[in-house]
Structure formats: structure tokens, C-alpha cells
PDB file of C-alpha atoms and ligand atoms in Angstrom:
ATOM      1  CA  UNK J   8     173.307  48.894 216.508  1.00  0.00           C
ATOM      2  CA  UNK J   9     169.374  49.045 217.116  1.00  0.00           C
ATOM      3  CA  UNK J  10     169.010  51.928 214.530  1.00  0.00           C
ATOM      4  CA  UNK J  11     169.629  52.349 210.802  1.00  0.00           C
ATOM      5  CA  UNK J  12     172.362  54.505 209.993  1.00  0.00           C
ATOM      6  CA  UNK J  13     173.654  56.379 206.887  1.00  0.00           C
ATOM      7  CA  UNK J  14     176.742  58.488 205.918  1.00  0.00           C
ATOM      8  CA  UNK J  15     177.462  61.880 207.285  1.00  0.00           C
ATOM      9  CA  UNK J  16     179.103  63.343 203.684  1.00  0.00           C
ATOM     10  CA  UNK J  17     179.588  62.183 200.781  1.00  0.00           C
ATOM     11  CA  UNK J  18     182.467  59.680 200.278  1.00  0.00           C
ATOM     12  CA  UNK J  19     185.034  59.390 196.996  1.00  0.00           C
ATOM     13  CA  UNK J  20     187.650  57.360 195.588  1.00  0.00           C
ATOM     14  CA  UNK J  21     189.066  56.768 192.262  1.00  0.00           C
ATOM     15  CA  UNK J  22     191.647  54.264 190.790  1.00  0.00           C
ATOM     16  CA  UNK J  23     191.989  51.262 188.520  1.00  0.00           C
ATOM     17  CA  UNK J  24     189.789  47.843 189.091  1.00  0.00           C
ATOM     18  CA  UNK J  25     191.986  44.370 189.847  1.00  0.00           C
ATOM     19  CA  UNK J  26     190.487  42.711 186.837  1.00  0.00           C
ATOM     20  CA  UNK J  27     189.435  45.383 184.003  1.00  0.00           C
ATOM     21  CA  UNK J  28     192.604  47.356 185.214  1.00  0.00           C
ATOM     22  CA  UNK J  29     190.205  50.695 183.899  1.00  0.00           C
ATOM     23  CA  UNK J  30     190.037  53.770 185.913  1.00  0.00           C
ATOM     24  CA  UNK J  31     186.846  54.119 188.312  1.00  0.00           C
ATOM     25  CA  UNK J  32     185.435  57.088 190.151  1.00  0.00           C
ATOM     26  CA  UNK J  33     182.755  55.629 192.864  1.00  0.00           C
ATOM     27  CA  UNK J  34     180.830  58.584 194.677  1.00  0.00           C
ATOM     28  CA  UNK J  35     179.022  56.923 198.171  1.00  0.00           C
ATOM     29  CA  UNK J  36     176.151  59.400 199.034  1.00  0.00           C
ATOM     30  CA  UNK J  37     173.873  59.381 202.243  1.00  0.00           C
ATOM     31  CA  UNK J  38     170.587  57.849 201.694  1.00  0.00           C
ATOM     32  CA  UNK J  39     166.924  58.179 203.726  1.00  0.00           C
ATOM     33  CA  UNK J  40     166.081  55.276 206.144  1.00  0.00           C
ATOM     34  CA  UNK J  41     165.245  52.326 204.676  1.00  0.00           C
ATOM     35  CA  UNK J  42     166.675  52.702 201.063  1.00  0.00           C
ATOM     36  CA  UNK J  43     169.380  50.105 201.626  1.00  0.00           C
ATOM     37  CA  UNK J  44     172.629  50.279 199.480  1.00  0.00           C
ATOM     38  CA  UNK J  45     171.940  50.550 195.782  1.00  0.00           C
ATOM     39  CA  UNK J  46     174.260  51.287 192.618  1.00  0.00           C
ATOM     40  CA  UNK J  47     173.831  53.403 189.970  1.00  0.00           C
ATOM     41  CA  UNK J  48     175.434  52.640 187.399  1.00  0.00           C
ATOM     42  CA  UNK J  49     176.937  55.453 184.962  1.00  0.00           C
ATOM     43  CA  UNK J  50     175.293  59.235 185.128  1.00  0.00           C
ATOM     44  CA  UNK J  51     171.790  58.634 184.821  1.00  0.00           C
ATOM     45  CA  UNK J  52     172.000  54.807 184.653  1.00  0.00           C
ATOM     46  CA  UNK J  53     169.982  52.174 186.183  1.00  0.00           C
ATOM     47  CA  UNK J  54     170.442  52.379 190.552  1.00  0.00           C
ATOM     48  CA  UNK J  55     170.554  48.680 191.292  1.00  0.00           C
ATOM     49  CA  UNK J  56     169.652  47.510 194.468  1.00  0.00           C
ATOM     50  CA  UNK J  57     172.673  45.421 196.547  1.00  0.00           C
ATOM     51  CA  UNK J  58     170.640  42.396 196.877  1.00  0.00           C
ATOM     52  CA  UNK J  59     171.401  38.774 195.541  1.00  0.00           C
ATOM     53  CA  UNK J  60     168.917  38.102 193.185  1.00  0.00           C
ATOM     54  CA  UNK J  61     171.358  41.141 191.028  1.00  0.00           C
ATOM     55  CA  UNK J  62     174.493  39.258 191.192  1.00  0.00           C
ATOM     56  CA  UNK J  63     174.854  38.412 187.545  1.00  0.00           C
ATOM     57  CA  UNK J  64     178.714  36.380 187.692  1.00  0.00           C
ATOM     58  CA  UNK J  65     180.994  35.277 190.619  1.00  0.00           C
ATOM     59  CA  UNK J  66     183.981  33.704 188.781  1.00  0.00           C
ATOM     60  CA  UNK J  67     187.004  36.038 189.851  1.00  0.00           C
ATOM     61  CA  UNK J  68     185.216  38.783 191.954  1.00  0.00           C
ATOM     62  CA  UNK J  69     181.220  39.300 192.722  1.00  0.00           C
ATOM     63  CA  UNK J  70     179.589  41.385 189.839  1.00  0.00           C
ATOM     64  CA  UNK J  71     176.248  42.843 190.505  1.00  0.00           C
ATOM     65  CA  UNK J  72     173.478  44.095 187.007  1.00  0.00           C
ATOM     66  CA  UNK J  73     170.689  44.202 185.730  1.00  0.00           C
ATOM     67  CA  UNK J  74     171.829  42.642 182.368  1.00  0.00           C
ATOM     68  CA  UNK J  75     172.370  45.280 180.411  1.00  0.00           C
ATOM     69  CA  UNK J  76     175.289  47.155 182.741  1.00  0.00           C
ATOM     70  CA  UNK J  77     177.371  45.555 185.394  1.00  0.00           C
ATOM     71  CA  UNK J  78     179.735  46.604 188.013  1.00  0.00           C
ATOM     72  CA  UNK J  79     182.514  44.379 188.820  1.00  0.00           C
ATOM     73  CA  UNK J  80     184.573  43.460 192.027  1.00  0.00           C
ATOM     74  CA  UNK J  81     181.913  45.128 194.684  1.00  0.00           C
ATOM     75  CA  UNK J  82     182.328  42.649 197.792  1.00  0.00           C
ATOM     76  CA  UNK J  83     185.407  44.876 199.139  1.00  0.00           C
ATOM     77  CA  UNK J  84     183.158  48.438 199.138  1.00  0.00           C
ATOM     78  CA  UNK J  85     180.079  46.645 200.303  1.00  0.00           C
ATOM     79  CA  UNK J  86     182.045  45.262 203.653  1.00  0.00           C
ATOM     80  CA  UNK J  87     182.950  48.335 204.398  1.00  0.00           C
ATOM     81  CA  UNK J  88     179.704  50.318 204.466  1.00  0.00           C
ATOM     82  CA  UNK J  89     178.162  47.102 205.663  1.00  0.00           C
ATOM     83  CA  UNK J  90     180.409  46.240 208.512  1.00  0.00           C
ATOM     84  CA  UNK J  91     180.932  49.947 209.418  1.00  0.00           C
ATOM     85  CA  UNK J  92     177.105  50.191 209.970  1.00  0.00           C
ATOM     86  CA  UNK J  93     175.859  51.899 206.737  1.00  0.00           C
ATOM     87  CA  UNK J  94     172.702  50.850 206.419  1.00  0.00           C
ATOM     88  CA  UNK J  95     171.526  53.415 203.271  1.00  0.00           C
ATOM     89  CA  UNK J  96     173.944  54.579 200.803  1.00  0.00           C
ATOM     90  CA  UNK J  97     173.488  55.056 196.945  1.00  0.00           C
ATOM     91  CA  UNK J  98     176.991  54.286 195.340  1.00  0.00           C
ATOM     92  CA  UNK J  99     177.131  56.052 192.001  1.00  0.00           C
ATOM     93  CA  UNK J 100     179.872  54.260 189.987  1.00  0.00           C
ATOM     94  CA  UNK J 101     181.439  55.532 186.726  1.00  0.00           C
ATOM     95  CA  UNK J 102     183.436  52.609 185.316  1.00  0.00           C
ATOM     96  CA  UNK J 103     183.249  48.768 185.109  1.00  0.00           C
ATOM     97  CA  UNK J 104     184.866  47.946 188.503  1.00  0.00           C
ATOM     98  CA  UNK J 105     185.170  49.337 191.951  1.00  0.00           C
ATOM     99  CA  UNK J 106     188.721  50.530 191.944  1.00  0.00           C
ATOM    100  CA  UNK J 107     191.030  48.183 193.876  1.00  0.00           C
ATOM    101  CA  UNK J 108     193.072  50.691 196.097  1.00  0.00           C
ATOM    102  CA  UNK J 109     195.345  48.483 198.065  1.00  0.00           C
ATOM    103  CA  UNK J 110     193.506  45.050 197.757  1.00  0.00           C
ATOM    104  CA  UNK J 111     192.023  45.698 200.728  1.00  0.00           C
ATOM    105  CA  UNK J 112     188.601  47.385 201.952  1.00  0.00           C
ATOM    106  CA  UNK J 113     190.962  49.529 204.723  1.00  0.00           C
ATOM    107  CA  UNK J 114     190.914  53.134 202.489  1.00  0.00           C
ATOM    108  CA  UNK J 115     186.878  52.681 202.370  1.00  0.00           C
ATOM    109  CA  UNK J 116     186.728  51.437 205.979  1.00  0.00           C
ATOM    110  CA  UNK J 117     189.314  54.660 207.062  1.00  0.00           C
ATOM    111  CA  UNK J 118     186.886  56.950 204.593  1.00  0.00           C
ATOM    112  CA  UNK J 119     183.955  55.522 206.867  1.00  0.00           C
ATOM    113  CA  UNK J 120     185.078  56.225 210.065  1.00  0.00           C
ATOM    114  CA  UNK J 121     186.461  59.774 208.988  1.00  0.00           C
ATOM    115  CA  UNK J 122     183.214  60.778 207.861  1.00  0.00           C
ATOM    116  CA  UNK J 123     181.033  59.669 210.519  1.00  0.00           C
ATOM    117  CA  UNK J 124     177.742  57.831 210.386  1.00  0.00           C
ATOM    118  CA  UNK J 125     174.324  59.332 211.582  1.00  0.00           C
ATOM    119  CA  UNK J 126     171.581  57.333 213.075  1.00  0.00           C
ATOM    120  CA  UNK J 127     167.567  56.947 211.524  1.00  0.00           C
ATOM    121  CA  UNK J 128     164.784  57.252 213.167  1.00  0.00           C
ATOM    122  CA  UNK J 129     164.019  53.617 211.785  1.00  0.00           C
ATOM    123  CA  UNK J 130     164.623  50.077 213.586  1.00  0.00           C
ATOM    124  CA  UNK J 131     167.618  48.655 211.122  1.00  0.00           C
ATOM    125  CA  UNK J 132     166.663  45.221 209.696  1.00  0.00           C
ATOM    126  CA  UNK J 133     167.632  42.342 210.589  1.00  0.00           C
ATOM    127  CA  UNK J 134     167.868  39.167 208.881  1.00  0.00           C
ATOM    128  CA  UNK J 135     167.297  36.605 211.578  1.00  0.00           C
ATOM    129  CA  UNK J 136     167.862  33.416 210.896  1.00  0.00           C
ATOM    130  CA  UNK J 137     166.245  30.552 213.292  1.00  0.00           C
ATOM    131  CA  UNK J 138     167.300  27.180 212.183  1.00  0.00           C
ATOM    132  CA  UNK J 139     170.377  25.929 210.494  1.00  0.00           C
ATOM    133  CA  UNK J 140     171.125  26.157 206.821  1.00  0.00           C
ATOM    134  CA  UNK J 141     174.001  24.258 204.660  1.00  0.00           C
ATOM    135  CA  UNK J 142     175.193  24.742 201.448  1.00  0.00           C
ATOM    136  CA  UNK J 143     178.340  22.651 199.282  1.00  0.00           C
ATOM    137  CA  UNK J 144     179.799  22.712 195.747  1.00  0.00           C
ATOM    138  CA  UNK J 145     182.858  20.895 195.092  1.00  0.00           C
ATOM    139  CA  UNK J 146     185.184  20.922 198.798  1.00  0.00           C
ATOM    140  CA  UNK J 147     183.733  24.513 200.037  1.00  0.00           C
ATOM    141  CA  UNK J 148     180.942  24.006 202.811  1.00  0.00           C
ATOM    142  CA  UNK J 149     178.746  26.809 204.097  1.00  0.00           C
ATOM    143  CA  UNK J 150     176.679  26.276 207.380  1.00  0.00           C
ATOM    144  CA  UNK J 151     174.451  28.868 208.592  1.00  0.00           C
ATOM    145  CA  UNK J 152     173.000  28.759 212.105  1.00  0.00           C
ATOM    146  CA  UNK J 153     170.682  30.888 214.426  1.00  0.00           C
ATOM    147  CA  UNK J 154     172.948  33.362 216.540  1.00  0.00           C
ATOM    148  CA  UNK J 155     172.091  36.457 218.406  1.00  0.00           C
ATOM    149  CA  UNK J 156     175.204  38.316 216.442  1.00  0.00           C
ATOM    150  CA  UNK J 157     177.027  38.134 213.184  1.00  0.00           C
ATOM    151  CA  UNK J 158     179.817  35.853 214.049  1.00  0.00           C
ATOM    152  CA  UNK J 159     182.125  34.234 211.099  1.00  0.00           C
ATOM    153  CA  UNK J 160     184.395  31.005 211.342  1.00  0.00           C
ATOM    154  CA  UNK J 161     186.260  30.888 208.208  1.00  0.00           C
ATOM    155  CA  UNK J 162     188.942  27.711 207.566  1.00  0.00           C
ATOM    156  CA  UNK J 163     191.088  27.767 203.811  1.00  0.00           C
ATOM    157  CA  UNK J 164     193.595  25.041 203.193  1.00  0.00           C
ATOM    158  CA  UNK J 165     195.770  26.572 200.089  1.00  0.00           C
ATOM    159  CA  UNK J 166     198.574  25.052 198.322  1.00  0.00           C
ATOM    160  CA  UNK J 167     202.083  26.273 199.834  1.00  0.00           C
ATOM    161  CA  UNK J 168     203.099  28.413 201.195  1.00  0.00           C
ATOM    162  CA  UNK J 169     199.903  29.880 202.225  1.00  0.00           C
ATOM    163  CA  UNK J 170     198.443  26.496 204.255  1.00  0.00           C
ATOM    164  CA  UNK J 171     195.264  26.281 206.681  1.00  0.00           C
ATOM    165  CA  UNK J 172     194.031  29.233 208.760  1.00  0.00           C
ATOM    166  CA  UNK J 173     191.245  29.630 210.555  1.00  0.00           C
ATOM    167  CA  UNK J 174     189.133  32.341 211.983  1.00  0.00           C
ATOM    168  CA  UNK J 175     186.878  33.221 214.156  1.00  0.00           C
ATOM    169  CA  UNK J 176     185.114  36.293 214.752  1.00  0.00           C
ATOM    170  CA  UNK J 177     181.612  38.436 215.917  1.00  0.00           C
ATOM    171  CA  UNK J 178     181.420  41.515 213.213  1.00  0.00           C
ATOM    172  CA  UNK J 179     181.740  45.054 214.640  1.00  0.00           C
ATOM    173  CA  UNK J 180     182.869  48.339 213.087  1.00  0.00           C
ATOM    174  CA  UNK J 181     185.483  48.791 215.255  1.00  0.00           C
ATOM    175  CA  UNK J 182     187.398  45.087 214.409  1.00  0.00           C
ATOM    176  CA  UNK J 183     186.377  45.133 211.174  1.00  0.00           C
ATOM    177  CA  UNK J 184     188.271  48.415 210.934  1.00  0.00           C
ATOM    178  CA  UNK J 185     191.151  47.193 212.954  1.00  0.00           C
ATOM    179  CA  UNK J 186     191.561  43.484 212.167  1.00  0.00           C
ATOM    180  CA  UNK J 187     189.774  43.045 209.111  1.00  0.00           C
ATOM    181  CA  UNK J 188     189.757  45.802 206.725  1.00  0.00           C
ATOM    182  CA  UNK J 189     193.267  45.854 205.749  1.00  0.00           C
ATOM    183  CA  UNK J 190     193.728  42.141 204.926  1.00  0.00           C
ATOM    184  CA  UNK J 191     194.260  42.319 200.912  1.00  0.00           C
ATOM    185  CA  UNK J 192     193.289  40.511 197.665  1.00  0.00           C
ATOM    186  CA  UNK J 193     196.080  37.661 197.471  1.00  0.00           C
ATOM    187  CA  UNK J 194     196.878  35.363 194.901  1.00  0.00           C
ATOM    188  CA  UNK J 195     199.744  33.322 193.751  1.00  0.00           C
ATOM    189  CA  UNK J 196     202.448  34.837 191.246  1.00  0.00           C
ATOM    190  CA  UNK J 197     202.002  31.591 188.525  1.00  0.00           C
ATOM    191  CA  UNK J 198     198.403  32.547 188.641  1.00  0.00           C
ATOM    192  CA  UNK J 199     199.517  36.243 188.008  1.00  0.00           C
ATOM    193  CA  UNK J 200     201.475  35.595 185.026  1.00  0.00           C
ATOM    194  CA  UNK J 201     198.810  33.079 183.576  1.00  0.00           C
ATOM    195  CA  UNK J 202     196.010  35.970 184.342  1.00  0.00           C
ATOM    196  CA  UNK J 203     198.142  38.849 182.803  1.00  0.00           C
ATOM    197  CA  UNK J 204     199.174  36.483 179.699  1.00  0.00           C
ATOM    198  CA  UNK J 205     194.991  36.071 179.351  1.00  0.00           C
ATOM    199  CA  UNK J 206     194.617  39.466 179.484  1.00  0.00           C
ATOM    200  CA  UNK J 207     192.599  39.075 182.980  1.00  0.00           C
ATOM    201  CA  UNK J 208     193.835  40.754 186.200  1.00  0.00           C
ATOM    202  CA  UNK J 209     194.759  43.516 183.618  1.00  0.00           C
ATOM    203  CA  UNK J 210     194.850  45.903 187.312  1.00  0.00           C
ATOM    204  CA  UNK J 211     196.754  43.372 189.260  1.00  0.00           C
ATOM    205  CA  UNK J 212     200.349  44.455 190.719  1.00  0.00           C
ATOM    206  CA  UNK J 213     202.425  44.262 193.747  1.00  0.00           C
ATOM    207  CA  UNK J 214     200.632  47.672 195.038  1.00  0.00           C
ATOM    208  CA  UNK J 215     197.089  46.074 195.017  1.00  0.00           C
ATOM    209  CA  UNK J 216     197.326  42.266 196.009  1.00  0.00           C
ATOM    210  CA  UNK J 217     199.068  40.216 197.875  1.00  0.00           C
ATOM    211  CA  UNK J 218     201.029  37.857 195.800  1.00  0.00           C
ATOM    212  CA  UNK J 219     202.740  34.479 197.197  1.00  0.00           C
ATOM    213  CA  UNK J 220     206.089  33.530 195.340  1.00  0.00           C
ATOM    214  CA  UNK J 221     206.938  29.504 195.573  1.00  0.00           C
ATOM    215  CA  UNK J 222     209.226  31.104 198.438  1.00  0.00           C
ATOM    216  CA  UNK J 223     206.625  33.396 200.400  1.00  0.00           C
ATOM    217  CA  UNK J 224     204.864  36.689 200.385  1.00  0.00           C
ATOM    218  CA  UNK J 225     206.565  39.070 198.192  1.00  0.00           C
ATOM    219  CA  UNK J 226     205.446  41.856 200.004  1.00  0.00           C
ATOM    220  CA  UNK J 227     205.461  42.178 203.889  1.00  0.00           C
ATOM    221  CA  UNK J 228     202.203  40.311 205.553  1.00  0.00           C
ATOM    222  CA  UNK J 229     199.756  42.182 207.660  1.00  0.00           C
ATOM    223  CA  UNK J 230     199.200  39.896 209.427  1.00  0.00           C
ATOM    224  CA  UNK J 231     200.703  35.604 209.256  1.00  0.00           C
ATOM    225  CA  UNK J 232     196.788  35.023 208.465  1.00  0.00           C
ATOM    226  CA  UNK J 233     196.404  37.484 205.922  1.00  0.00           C
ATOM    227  CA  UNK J 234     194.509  35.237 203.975  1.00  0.00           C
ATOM    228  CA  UNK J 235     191.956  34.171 206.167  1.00  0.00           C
ATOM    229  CA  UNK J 236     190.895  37.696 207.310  1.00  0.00           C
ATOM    230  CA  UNK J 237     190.303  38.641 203.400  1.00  0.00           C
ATOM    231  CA  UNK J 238     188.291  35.923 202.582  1.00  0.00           C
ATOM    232  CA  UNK J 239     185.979  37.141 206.027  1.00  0.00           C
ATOM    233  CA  UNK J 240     186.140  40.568 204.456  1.00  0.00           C
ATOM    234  CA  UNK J 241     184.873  38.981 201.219  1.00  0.00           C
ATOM    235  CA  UNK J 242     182.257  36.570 203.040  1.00  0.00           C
ATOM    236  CA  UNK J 243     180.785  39.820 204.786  1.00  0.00           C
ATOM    237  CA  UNK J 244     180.725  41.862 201.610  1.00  0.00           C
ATOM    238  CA  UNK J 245     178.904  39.406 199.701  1.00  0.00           C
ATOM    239  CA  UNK J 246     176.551  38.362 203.217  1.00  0.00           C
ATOM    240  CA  UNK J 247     175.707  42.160 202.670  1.00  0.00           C
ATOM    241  CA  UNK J 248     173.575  41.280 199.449  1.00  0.00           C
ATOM    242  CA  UNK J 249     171.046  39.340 202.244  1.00  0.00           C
ATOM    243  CA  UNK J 250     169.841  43.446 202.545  1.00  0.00           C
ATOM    244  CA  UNK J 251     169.584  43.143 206.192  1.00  0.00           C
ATOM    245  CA  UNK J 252     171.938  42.595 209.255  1.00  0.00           C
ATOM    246  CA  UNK J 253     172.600  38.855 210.025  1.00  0.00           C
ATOM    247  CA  UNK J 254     171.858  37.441 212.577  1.00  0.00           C
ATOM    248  CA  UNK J 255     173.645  34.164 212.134  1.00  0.00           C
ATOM    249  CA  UNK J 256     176.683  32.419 212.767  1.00  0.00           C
ATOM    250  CA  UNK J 257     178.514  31.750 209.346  1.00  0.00           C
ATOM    251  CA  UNK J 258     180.527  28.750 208.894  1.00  0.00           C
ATOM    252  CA  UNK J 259     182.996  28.386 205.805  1.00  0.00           C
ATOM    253  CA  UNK J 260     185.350  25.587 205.175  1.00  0.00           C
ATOM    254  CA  UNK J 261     187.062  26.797 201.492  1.00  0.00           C
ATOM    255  CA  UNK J 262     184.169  28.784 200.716  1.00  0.00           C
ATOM    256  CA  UNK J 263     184.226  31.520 197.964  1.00  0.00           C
ATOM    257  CA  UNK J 264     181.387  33.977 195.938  1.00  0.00           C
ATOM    258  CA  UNK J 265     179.752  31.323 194.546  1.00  0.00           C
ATOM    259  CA  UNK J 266     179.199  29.889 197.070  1.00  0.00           C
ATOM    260  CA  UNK J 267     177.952  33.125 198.819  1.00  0.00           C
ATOM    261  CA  UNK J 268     175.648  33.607 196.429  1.00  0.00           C
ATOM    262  CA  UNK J 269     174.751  30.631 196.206  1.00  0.00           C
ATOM    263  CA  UNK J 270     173.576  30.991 200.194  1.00  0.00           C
ATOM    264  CA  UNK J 271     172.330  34.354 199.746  1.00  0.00           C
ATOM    265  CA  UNK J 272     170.183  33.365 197.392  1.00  0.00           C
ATOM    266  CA  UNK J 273     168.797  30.586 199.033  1.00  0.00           C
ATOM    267  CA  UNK J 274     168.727  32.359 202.384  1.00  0.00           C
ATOM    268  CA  UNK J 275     166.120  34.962 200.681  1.00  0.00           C
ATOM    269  CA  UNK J 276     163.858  32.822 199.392  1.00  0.00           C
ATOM    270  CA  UNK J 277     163.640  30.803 202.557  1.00  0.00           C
ATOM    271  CA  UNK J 278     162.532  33.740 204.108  1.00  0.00           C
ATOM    272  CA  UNK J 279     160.619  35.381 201.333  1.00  0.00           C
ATOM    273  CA  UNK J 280     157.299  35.136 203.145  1.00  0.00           C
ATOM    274  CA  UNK J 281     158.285  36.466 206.204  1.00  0.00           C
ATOM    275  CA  UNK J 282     160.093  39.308 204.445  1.00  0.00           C
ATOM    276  CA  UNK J 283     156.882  40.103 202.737  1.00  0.00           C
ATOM    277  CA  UNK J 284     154.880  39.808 205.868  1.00  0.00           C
ATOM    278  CA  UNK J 285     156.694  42.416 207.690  1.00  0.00           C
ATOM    279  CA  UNK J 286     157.251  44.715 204.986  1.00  0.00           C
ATOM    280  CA  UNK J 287     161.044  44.607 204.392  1.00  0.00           C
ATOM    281  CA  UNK J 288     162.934  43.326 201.527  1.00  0.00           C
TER     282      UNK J 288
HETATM  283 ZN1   ZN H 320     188.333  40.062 197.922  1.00  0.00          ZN
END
């Protein structure tokens, strides 16, 4: 897409967060060219722009602030308007946490595509990047290298009986929607319990993640790399705090939000300059 883009009506959903387990209501409202996506945060609260310098924690799900109010577990909303082609959108949220649905970004994704997007009369922004970039903390590895699209190559090695997968992929509404999208949340049931007994994953059940039993999936798969497509749909939600299209090649071996944010971060401010130069954020 050469053009920005925003939202043809106004999108809602409501429903409990994965980690608060409190009820949400998110309203997603079209925006004028060159607003980007921004949250507000409560009626008449602070509107926070989605960009990585206002991710304020990344242990269990990316949480975006400005240190006074937060909104947790935004990486599955953001893919969605980002990989759907929403450039502008103000998401007004009331609640702690983007409600879960299924675990998956496919009821924002369907919401999308339902309502339509409308083209700007502005060029969308890109982020190019034009030499390579790596970033590593503990065994996750994130290379970042010039490329004329957004392309992802995503390896995890998890204990049993999830294992290695691998993929590889060029972002584009209509597989992100098809192939992407739906992948859910997963985790393993002794993590579950352990969560639950520490009062964390207060939201979590069998109807919003995908939970592996010693035995397998205790819920039908999607797809037999399940796993690997949600950790994509997480690496492009939290790739959509860069504030522009990228226009890079993404390489993750095991990577996660910290790490994301990590790059993000770094990404940015090697191209603050340039940003600045051109006018763009
Ligand atoms: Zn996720």
C-alpha cells in the first residue's frame, strides 16, 4: 500500500484481559492522515502514542504508559490494525488490558476487514531500513536487514510437545487475515496452574489460549505450527511500535517482547535524525 489508510466505522469489542482477567471495552475510531495509532486511556485520559519509547513492561505481554496509566497485553490489537493496513486509529480503552477474545488477533482482524479501510491523501510512512541490525539477550537473536517488504522468519525450539517451527513469511492483509490472525496465545498447563496459584493469568482458560498438556494440545490446533504463527502475530504487533511500515526482513531465533522492544527501541534512535529530517516520527 502506497497510501495511508484509516478505518471506515468505528470498531468495538469487549471481554476479559489474559492476565488481569478484568472486563475491557476498547472503541477503535478512524483517525486523519498522519495521526498514527494512539491510546487513550480511560474517558478523558491521556491518548498515548503506539510508539516504543511508551512501552513501560514486557514480562508476560507488551504494556504501553505514560507512567501514571497503562494498558496491558496490546501486541494482539496492534497486529491487526497494523497488518490490515490501518495506518491512523485512536483506540480508546476502558480497562487495564485489551480483552483477550480467543487468544488470537482473528475477531479484530475479521472486525477489520468487515468494516473496510479508506485510503489518505498522504504517502504512508515507511520505516526503511538500509543496513543490517542485530540484537541478543540470553538464547533469543533478532537480525534486522534491508528488504523491499516486511518479510518475517521466525524459529522457537520449546520444551515438548511443542518442539522447533519455523516460519517464513512477507506481511499482507490478506495472509495475515488468513494464516496469521487466528494462531492463539499458548502456553503450557504446569505454567497455568503455577500462574493461576500466583494470582497471574487471572483471564486465562481453555476458551482464550492454547494450552499444551505433557500429552498435547488440549484443544484442537489450527494449525501443527500454531505456535510459530502467534509469536509472528506478536513480532508484528510489537514491530508496529517502530510507527511506520517496515521495510525490513525480520529474523527471530526464540525471540520474545523484550526483545522487540528492545529492537524497536534501538531501531528509532538509529534513525532518529533521519526521522527528524523528513518530518515523520
Ligand atoms: Zn501474543
Amino acid at each position: 500500500m502506497q497510501q495511508q489508510h484509516t478505518l471506515r466505522d468505528v470498531l468495538e469489542f469487549e471481554g476479559i484481559g489474559l492476565h488481569t482477567g478484568a472486563e475491557a471495552r476498547v472503541t477503535v475510531r478512524p483517525q486523519v492522515a498522519g495521526s498514527g495509532l494512539r491510546f487513550r486511556l480511560g474517558a478523558g485520559g491521556p491518548v498515548i502514542p503506539a510508539l516504543a519509547e511508551n512501552v513501560v513492561e514486557t514480562r508476560r505481554s507488551t504494556v504501553i504508559g505514560d507512567g501514571e496509566r497503562t494498558v496491558s497485553t496490546v501486541e494482539h490489537l496492534l497486529s491487526a490494525l497494523f497488518a490490515m493496513g490501518v495506518d491512523n486509529a485512536l483506540i480508546e480503552v476502558d480497562g487495564p488490558e485489551i480483552p483477550a477474545m480467543d487468544g488470537s488477533a482473528a475477531a479484530f482482524a475479521q472486525a477489520i476487514e468487515h468494516a473496510g479501510i479508506a485510503p489518505q491523501a498522504t504517502a504512508r510512512r515507511r520505516f526503511v531500513v538500509d543496513r543490517p541490525f542485530f540484537y541478543r539477550e540470553g538464547n533469543a537473536t533478532l537480525v534486522v536487514l534491508p528488504c523491499e517488504e516486511f518479510r518475517i522468519q521466525f524459529s522457537v525450539d520449546f520444551a515438548p510437545p511443542v518442539g522447533a517451527q519455523f516460519l517464513d513469511m512477507s506481511i499482507a492483509p490478506d495472509r495475515f487475515l488468513a494464516e496469521i490472525a487466528p494462531a492463539r496465545t499458548f502456553g503450557y498447563l504446569h505454567e497455568v496452574e503455577a500462574l493461576l496459584a500466583a494470582g497471574l493469568a487471572r483471564g486465562g482458560s481453555l476458551d482464550n489460549a492454547l494450552v499444551f498438556a505433557p500429552d498435547g494440545p488440549m484443544t484442537p490446533l489450527r494449525w501443527p505450527n500454531e505456535v510459530v504463527r502467534h509469536k509472528a502475530l506478536d513480532l508484528i504487533g510489537d514491530f508496529a511500535l517502530l510507527g511506520a511500515w517496515p521495510q525490513c526482513e525480520v529474523i527471530s531465533i526464540k525471540s520474545g517482547h523484550r526483545l522487540h522492544a528492545i529492537a524497536t527501541n534501538g531501531l528509532r534512535e538509529a534513525y532518529a535524525p533521519r526521522r527528524a529530517a523528513v518530518g515523520g516520527r
